[in-house]
Short mmCIF file of C-alpha atoms in Angstrom, two decimals:
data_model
loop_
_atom_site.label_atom_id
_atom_site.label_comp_id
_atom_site.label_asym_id
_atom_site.label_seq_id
_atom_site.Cartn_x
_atom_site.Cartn_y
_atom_site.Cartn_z
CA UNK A 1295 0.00 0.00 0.00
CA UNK A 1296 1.22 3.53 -0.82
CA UNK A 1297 1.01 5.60 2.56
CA UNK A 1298 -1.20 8.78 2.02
CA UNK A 1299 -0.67 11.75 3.47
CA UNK A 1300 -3.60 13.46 4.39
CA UNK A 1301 -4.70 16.80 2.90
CA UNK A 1302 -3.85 20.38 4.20
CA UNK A 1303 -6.45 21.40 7.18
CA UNK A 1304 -6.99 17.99 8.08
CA UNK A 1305 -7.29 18.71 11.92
CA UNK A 1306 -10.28 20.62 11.58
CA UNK A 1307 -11.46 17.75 8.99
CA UNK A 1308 -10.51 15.18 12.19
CA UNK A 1309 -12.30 17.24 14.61
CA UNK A 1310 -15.19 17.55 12.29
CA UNK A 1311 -15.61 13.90 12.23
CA UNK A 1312 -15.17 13.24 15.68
CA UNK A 1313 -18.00 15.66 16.67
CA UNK A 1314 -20.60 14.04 14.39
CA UNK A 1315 -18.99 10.41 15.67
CA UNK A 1316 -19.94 11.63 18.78
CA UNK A 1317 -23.35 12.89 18.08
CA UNK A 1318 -24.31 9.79 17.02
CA UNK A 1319 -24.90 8.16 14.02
CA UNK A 1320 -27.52 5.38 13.49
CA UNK A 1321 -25.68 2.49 14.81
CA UNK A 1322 -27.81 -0.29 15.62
CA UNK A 1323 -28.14 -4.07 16.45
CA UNK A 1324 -29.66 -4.84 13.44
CA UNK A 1325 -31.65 -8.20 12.94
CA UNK A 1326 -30.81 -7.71 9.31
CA UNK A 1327 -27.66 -9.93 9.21
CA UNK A 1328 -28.20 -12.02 6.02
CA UNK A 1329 -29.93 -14.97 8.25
CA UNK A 1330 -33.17 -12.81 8.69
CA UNK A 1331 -36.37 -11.92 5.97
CA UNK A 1332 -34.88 -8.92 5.02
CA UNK A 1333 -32.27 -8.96 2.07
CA UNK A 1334 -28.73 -7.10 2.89
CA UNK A 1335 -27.02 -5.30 0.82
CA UNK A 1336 -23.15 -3.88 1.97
CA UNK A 1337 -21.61 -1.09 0.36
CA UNK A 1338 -17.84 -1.95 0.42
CA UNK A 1339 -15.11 0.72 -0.44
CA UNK A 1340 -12.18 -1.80 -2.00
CA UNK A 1341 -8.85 -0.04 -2.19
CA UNK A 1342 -6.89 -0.12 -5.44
CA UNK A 1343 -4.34 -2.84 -5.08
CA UNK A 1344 -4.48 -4.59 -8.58
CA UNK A 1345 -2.68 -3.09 -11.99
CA UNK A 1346 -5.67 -1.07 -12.57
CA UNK A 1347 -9.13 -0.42 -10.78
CA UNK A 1348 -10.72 -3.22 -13.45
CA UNK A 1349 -7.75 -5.51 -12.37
CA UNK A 1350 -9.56 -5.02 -8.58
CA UNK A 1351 -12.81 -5.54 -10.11
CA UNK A 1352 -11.94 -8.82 -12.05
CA UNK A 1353 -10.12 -10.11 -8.89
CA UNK A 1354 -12.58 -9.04 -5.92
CA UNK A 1355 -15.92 -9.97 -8.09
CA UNK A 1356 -16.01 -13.83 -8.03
CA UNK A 1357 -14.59 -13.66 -4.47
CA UNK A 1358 -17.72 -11.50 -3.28
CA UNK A 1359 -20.06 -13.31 -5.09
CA UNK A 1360 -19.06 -16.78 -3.18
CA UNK A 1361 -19.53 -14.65 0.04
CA UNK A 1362 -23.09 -14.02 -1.15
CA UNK A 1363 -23.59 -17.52 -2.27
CA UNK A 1364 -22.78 -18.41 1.39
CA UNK A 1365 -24.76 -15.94 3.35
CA UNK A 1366 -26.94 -14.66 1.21
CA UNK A 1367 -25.38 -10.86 1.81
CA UNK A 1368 -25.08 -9.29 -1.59
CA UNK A 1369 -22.22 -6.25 -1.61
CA UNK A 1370 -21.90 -3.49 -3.78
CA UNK A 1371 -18.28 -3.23 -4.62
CA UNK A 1372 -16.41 0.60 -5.03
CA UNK A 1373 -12.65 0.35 -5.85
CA UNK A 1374 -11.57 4.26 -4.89
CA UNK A 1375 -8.27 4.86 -5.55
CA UNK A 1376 -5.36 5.58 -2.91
CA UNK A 1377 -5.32 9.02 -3.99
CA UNK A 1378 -9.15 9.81 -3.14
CA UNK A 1379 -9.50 7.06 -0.55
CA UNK A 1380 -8.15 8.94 2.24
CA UNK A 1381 -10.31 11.98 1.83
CA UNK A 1382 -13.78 10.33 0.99
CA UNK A 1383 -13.19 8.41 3.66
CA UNK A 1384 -13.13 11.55 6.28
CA UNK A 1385 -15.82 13.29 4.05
CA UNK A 1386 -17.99 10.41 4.98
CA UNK A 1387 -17.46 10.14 8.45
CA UNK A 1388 -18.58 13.83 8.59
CA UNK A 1389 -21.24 13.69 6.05
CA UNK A 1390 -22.52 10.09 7.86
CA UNK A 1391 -23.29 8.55 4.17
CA UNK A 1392 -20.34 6.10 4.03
CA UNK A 1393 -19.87 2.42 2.98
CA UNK A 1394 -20.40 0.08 5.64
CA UNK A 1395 -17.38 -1.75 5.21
CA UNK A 1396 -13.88 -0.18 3.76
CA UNK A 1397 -9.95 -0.57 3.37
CA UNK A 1398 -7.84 2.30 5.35
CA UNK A 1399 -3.81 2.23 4.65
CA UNK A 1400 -2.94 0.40 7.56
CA UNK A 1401 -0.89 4.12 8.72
CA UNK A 1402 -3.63 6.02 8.81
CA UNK A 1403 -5.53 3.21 11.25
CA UNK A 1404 -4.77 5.52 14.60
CA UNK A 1405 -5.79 8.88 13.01
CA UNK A 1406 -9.07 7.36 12.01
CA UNK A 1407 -9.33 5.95 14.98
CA UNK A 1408 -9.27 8.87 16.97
CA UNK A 1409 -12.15 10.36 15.15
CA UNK A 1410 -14.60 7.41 16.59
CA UNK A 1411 -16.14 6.95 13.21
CA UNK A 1412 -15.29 3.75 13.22
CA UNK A 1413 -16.94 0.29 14.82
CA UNK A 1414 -14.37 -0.89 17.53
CA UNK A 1415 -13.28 -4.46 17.45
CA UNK A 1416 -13.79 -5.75 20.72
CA UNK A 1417 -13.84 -9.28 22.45
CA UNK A 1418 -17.18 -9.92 21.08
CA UNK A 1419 -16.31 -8.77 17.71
CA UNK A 1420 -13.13 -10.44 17.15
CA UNK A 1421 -14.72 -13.45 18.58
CA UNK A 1422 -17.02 -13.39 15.80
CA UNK A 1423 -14.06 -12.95 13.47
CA UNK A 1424 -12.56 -15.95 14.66
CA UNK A 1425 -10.34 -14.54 17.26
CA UNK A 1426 -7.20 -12.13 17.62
CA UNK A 1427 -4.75 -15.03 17.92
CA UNK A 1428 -6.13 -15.81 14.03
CA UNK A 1429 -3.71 -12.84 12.89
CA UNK A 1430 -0.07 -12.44 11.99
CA UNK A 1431 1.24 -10.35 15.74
CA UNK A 1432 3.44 -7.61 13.73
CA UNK A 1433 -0.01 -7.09 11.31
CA UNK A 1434 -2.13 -7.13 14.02
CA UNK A 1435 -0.03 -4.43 15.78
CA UNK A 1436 -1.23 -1.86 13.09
CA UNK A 1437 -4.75 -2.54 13.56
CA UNK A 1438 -4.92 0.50 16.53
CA UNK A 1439 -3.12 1.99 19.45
CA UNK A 1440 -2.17 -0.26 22.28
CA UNK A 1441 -5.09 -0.28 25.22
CA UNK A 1442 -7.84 -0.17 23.08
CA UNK A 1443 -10.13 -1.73 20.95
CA UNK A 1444 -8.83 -1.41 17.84
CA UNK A 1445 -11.25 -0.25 14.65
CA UNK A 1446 -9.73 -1.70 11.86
CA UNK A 1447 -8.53 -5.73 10.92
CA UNK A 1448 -5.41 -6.23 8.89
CA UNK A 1449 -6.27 -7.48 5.35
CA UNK A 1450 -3.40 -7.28 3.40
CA UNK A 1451 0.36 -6.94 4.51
CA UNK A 1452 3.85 -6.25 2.81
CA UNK A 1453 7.29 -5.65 3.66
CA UNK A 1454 10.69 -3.87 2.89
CA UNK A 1455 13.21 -5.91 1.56
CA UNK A 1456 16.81 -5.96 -0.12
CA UNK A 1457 16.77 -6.89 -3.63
CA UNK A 1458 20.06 -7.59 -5.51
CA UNK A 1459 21.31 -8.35 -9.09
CA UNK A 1460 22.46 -12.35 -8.83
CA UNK A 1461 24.53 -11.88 -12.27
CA UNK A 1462 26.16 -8.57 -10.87
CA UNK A 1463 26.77 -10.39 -7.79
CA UNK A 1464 28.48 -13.64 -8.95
CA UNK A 1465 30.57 -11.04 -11.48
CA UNK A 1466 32.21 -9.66 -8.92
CA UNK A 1467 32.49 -12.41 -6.92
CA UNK A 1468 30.22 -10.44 -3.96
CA UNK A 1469 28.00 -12.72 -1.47
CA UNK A 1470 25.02 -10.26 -0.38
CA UNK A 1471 25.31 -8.03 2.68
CA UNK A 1472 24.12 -8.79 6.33
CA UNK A 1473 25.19 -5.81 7.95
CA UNK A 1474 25.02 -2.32 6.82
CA UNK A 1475 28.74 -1.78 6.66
CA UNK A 1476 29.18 -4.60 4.17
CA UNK A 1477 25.97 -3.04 2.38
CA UNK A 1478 28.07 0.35 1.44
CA UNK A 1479 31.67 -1.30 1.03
CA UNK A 1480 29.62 -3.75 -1.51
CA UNK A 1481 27.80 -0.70 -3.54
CA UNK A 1482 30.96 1.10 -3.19
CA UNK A 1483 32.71 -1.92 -5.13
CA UNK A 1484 29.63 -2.10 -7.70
CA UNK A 1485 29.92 1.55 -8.56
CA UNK A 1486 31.45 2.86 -11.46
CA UNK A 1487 30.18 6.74 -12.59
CA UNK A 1488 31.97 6.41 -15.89
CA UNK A 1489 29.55 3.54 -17.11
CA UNK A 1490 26.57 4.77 -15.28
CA UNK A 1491 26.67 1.68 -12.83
CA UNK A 1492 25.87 2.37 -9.35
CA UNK A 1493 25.74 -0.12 -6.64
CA UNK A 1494 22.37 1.25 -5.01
CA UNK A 1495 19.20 3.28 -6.29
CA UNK A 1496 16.79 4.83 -4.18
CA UNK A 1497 13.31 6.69 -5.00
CA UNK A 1498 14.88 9.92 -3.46
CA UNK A 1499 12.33 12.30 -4.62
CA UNK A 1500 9.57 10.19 -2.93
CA UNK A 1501 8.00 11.98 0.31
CA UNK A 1502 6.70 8.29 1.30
CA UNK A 1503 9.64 6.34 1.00
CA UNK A 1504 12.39 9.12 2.47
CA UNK A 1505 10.32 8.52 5.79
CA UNK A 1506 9.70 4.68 5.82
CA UNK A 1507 13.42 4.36 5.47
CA UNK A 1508 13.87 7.37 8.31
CA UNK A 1509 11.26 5.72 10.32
CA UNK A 1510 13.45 2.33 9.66
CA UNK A 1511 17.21 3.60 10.04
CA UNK A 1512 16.44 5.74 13.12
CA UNK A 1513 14.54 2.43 14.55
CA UNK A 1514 18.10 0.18 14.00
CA UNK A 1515 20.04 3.12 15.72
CA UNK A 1516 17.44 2.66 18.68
CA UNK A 1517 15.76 5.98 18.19
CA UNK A 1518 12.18 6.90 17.93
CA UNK A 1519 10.11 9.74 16.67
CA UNK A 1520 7.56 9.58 19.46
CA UNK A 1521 8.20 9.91 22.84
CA UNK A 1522 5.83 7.35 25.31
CA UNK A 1523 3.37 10.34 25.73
CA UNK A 1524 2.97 10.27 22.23
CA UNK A 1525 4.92 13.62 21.43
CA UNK A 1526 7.28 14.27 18.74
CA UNK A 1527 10.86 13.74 19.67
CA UNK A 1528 11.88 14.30 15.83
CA UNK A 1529 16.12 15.42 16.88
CA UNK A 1530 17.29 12.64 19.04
CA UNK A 1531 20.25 10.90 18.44
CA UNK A 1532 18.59 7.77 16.91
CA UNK A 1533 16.87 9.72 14.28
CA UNK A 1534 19.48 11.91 13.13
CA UNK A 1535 21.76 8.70 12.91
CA UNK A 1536 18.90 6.60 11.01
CA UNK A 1537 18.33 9.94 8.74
CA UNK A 1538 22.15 10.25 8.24
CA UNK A 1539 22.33 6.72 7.48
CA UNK A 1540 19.87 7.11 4.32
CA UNK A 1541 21.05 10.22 3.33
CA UNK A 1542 25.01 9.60 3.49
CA UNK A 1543 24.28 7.04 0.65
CA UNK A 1544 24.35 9.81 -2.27
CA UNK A 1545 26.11 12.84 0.08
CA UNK A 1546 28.63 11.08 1.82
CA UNK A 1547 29.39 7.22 0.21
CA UNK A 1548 28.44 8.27 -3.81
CA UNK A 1549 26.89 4.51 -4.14
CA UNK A 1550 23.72 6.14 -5.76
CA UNK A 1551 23.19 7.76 -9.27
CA UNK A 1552 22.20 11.40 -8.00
CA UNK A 1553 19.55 11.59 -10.68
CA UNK A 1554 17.76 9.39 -8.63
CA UNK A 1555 17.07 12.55 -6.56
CA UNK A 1556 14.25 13.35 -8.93
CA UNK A 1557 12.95 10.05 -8.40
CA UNK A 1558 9.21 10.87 -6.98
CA UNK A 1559 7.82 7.02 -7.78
CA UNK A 1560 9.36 3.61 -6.29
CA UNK A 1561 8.81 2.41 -9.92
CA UNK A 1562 11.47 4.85 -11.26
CA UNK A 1563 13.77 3.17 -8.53
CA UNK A 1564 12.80 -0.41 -10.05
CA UNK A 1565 13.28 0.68 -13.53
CA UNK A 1566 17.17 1.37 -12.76
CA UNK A 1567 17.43 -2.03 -11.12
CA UNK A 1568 15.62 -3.74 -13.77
CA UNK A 1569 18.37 -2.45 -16.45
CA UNK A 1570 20.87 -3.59 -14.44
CA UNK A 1571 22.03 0.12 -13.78
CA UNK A 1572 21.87 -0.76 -9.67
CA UNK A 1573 23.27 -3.74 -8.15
CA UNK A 1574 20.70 -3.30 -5.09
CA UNK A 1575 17.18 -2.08 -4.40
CA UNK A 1576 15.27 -1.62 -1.34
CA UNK A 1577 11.44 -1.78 -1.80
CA UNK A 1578 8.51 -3.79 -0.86
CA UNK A 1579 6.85 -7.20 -1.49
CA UNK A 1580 5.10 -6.11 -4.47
CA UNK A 1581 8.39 -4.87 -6.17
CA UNK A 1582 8.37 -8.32 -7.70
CA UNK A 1583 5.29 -7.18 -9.80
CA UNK A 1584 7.03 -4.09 -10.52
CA UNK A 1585 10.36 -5.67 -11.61
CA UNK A 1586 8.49 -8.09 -13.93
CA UNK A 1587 6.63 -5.08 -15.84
CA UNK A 1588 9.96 -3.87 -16.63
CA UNK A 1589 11.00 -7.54 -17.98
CA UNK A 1590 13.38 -8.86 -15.26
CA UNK A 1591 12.52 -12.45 -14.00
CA UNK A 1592 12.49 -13.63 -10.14
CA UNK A 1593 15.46 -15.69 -10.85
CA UNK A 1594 17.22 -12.76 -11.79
CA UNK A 1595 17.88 -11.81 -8.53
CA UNK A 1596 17.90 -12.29 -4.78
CA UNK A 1597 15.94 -11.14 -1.71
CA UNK A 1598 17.24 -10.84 1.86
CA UNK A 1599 16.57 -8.62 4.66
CA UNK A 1600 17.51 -4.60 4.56
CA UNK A 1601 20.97 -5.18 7.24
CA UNK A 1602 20.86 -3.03 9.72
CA UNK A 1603 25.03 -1.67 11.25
CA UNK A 1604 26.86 -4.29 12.92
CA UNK A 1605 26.03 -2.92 16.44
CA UNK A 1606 22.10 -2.17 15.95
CA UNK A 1607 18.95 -3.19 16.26
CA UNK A 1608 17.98 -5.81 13.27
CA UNK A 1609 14.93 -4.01 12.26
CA UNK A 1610 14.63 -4.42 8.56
CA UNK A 1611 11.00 -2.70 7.41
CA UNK A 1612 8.21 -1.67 9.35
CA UNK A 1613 4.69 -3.08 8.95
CA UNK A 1614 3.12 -2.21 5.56
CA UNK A 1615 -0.27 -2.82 4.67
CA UNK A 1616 -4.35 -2.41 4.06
CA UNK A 1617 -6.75 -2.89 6.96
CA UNK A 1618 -10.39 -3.43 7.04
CA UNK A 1619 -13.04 -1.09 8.84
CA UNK A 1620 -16.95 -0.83 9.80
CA UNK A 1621 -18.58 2.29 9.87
CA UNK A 1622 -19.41 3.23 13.17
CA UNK A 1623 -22.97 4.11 11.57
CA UNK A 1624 -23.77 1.14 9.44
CA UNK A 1625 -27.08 -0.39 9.39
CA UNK A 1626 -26.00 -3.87 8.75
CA UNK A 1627 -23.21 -4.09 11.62
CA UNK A 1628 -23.53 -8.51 11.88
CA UNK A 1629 -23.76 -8.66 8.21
CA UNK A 1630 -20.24 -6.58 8.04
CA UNK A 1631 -19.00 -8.77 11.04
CA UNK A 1632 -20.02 -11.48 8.66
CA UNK A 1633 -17.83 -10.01 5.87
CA UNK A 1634 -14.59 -9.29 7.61
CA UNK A 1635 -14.76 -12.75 8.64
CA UNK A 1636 -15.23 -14.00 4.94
CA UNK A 1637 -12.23 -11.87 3.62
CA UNK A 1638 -9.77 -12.65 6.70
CA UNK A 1639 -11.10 -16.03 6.30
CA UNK A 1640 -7.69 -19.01 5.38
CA UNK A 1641 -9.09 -19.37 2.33
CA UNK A 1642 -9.50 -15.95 1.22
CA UNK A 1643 -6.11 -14.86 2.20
CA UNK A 1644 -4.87 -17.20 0.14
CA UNK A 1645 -6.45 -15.98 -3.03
CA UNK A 1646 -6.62 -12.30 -2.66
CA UNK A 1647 -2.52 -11.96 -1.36
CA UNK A 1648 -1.54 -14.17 -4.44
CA UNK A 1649 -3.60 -12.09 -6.42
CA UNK A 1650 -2.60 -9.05 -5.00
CA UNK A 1651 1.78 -10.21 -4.00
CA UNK A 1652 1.24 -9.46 -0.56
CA UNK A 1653 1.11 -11.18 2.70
CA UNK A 1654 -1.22 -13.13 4.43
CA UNK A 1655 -2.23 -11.19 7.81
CA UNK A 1656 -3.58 -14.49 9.53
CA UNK A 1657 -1.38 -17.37 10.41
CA UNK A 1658 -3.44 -20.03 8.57
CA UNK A 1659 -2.77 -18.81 5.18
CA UNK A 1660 0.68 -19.32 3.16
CA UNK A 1661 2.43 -16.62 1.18
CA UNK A 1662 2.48 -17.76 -2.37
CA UNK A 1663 2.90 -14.51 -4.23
CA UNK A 1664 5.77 -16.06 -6.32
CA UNK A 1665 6.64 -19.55 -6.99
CA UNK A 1666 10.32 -19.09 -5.31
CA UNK A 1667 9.84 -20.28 -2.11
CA UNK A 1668 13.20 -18.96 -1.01
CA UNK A 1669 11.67 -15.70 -1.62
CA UNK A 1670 8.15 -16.38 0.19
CA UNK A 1671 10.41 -17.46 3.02
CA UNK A 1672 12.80 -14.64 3.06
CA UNK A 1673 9.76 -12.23 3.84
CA UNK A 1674 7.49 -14.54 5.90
CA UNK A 1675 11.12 -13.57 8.17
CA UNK A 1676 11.27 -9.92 7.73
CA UNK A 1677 7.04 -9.98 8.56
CA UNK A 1678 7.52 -12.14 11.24
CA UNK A 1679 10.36 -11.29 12.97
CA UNK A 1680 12.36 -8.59 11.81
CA UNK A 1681 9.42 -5.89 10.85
CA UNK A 1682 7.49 -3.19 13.53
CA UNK A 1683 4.47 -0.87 12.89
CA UNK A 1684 4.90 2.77 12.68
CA UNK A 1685 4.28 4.63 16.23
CA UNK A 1686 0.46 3.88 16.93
CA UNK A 1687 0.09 7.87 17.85
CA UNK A 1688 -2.68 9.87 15.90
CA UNK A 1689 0.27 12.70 14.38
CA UNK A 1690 2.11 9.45 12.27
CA UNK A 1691 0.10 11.31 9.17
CA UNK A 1692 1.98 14.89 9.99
CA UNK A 1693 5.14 12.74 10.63
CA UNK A 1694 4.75 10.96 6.95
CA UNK A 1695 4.61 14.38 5.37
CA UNK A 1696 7.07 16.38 7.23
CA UNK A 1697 9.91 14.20 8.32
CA UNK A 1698 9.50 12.80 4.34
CA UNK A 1699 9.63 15.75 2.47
CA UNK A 1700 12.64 17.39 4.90
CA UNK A 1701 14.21 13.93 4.12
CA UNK A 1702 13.69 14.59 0.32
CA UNK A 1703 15.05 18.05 0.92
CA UNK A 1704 18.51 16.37 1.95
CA UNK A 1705 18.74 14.17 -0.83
CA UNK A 1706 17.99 16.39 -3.29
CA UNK A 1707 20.86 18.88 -1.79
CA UNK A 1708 23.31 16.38 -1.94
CA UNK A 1709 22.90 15.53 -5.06
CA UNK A 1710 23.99 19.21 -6.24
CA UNK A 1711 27.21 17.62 -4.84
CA UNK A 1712 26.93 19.50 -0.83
CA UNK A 1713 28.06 17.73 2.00
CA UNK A 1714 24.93 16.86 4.45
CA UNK A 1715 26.49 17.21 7.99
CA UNK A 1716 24.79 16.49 11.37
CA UNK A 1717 23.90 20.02 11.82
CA UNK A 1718 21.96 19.78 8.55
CA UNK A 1719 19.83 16.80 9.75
CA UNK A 1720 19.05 17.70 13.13
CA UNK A 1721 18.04 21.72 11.71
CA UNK A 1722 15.81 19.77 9.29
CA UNK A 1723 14.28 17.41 11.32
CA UNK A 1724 13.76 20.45 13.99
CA UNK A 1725 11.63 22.27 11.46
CA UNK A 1726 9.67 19.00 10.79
CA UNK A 1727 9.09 18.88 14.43
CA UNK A 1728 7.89 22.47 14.25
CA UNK A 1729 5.83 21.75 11.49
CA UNK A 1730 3.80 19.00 13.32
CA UNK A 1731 1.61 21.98 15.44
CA UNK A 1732 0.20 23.10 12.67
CA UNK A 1733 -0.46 20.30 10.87
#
């Protein structure tokens, strides 16, 4: 899932919503659940994860007609994409005329959260799910804040990893790196300016990526951008290390091409690696999909965990992903229970994450997003045990945007050739800080 930053004025949008939340919409314990006299009809807001919104259509369509064939529940399937899914989501919650069931970006789960527009998930919800111990732990993690009953379900999940060129590797006689040391002496090996080889690309221009990759570097370096009570703590050591780290690659090492400054899509990133311009590439499970639009095969190259510096922590990606929600206000709140079940269901998973080359979020379905096993098991790992969820604090939306696009501000300064210092980071990550009051 691409995270989406919400639009400009969004805390008067947030405190909009949870006014009318709290006014009360019409919420009730219906007896229309599918097994009743009256027919049911759900409205369901599908994100776009497919190629295209028809791709969604052709894979979702069969899927929700067996869950009507079952429970006699019809749904009326929307696929909004990313880009608009953010907003109509908060335009509904203040408007009350919603879907009954939708997909949030699994980072946006605590803002929306906080608006109380959403049905909470408690004991007697997830037990009609099947259960909390049904999900994957780090995918559960991003379904709400700690202490409370969480409003959304983890649907899909995907991960960071390392990809590298086999061919380029076995060239130069190069095994890939575990630590992050052996990461930059390799791409320091594998880069040549002359021919236009570098050993590493990165999206730099990308507001989302700059700050999964700050959010993941500062995390190895044992920093964090939230203190306990939730507050931004943007300048401490660990984040202006796990900044530094990211940023050093094109100011301070010279391992990446610095036109990849002006890179604002991952795909641009995977276009470069696909060529065989870069050696390595860091990007998510569904960079396989990516890599084979651009004509380069699975077997052409390997996947292992993002290292982390010989003396850190071995975080390697955070938790990516698409959750599933109820509208607070929906009319058919056992027939949505009904639903969630169905899609979170073993069997689902497994069709919709193939479809889709993402992870299962439940432990009873099998990644099978590829047919190289070595590469379903190198990020069942990195899901399972090397992966965390961004801070479950209701400013991780401000923090996207502004520790992001300060981040893309470095990058695209060193690529003029300057020399990013400490000083640099920490005045950059102060004004994101500053930023975060008026966001």
């Amino acid at each position: 899932m691409k995270s989406q930053p919400l639009a400009a004025g969004v805390s008067a949008l947030l405190l909009a919503v949870a006014l009318t939340a709290c006014s009360g919409g019409s919420s009730e314990s219906d007896s229309a659940t599918g097994s009743g006299d009256a027919p049911v009809t759900l409205t369901y807001w599908a994100s776009n994860q497919g190629a295209s919104l028809e791709n969604d259509k052709e894979v979702l369509t069969p899927e929700l007609a067996k869950f009507t064939q079952q429970t006699g529940i019809k749904v009326n399937l929307e696929v909004v994409p990313w880009s608009d899914l953010t907003n109509n989501t908060l335009a509904a919650a203040v408007s009350g005329q919603g879907p009954d069931v939708l997909n949030i970006g699994n980072t946006n789960a605590t803002t929306f959260q906080s608006t109380g527009a959403f049905h909470p998930f408690d004991d007697a919800a997830l037990q009609k799910i099947g259960g909390k111990d049904r999900f994957v732990e780090s995918a559960f993690a991003t379904a709400g804040p700690p202490g409370a009953a969480p409003t959304s379900i983890p649907l899909y999940s995907q991960v960071y990893a390392l990809y590298y060129n086999k061919k380029t590797f076995a060239d130069a006689g190069l095994q890939p790196p575990t630590t992050w040391e052996e990461l930059v002496s390799t791409a320091q090996k594998l880069t040549d300016p002359a021919k236009k080889k570098y050993g590493i690309v990165i999206p730099g221009g990308t507001v989302n990526v700059s700050m999964h990759f700050s959010y993941i570097f500062s995390e190895q370096y044992g920093g964090s951008a939230f203190d306990q009570a939730g507050k931004p703590s943007f300048t401490s050591p660990g984040m202006i290390n796990g900044v530094k780290q990211y940023v050093d690659l094109i100011s301070k090492h010279h391992v990446v091409n610095p036109s990849a400054a002006q890179y604002t899509e991952a795909a641009q990133a995977a276009g470069d690696f696909a060529r065989g311009d870069a050696a390595m590439l860091m990007t998510q499970t569904s960079g396989i999909n990516v890599l084979k639009q651009n004509g380069m095969e699975p077997d052409q190259y390997g996947i292992v965990p993002i290292p982390a510096p010989a003396s850190g922590t071995k975080i390697s990606s955070f938790v990516a992903g698409t959750n599933l929600s109820i509208f607070k206000n929906t009319k058919h709140l056992d027939a949505a229970l009904q639903f969630v079940k169905f899609m979170t269901s073993d069997e689902e998973q497994q069709i919709l994450n193939k479809a889709y080359t993402t992870q299962p979020a439940v432990k009873g379905a099998s990644a099978a997003f590829t047919e190289d096993q070595e590469k379903l098991d190198a990020f069942t790992k990195i899901l399972a045990e090397q992966a965390k969820p961004l801070p479950l604090v209701p400013g991780i939306q401000a923090f996207q945007a502004n520790v992001g696009g300060e981040v893309v501000g470095l990058i695209a300064k060193a690529a003029t050739g300057a020399t990013i210092g400490d000083a640099d980071i920490k005045a950059a990550l102060e004004q994101a800080q500053q930023k975060m009051g008026a966001s």
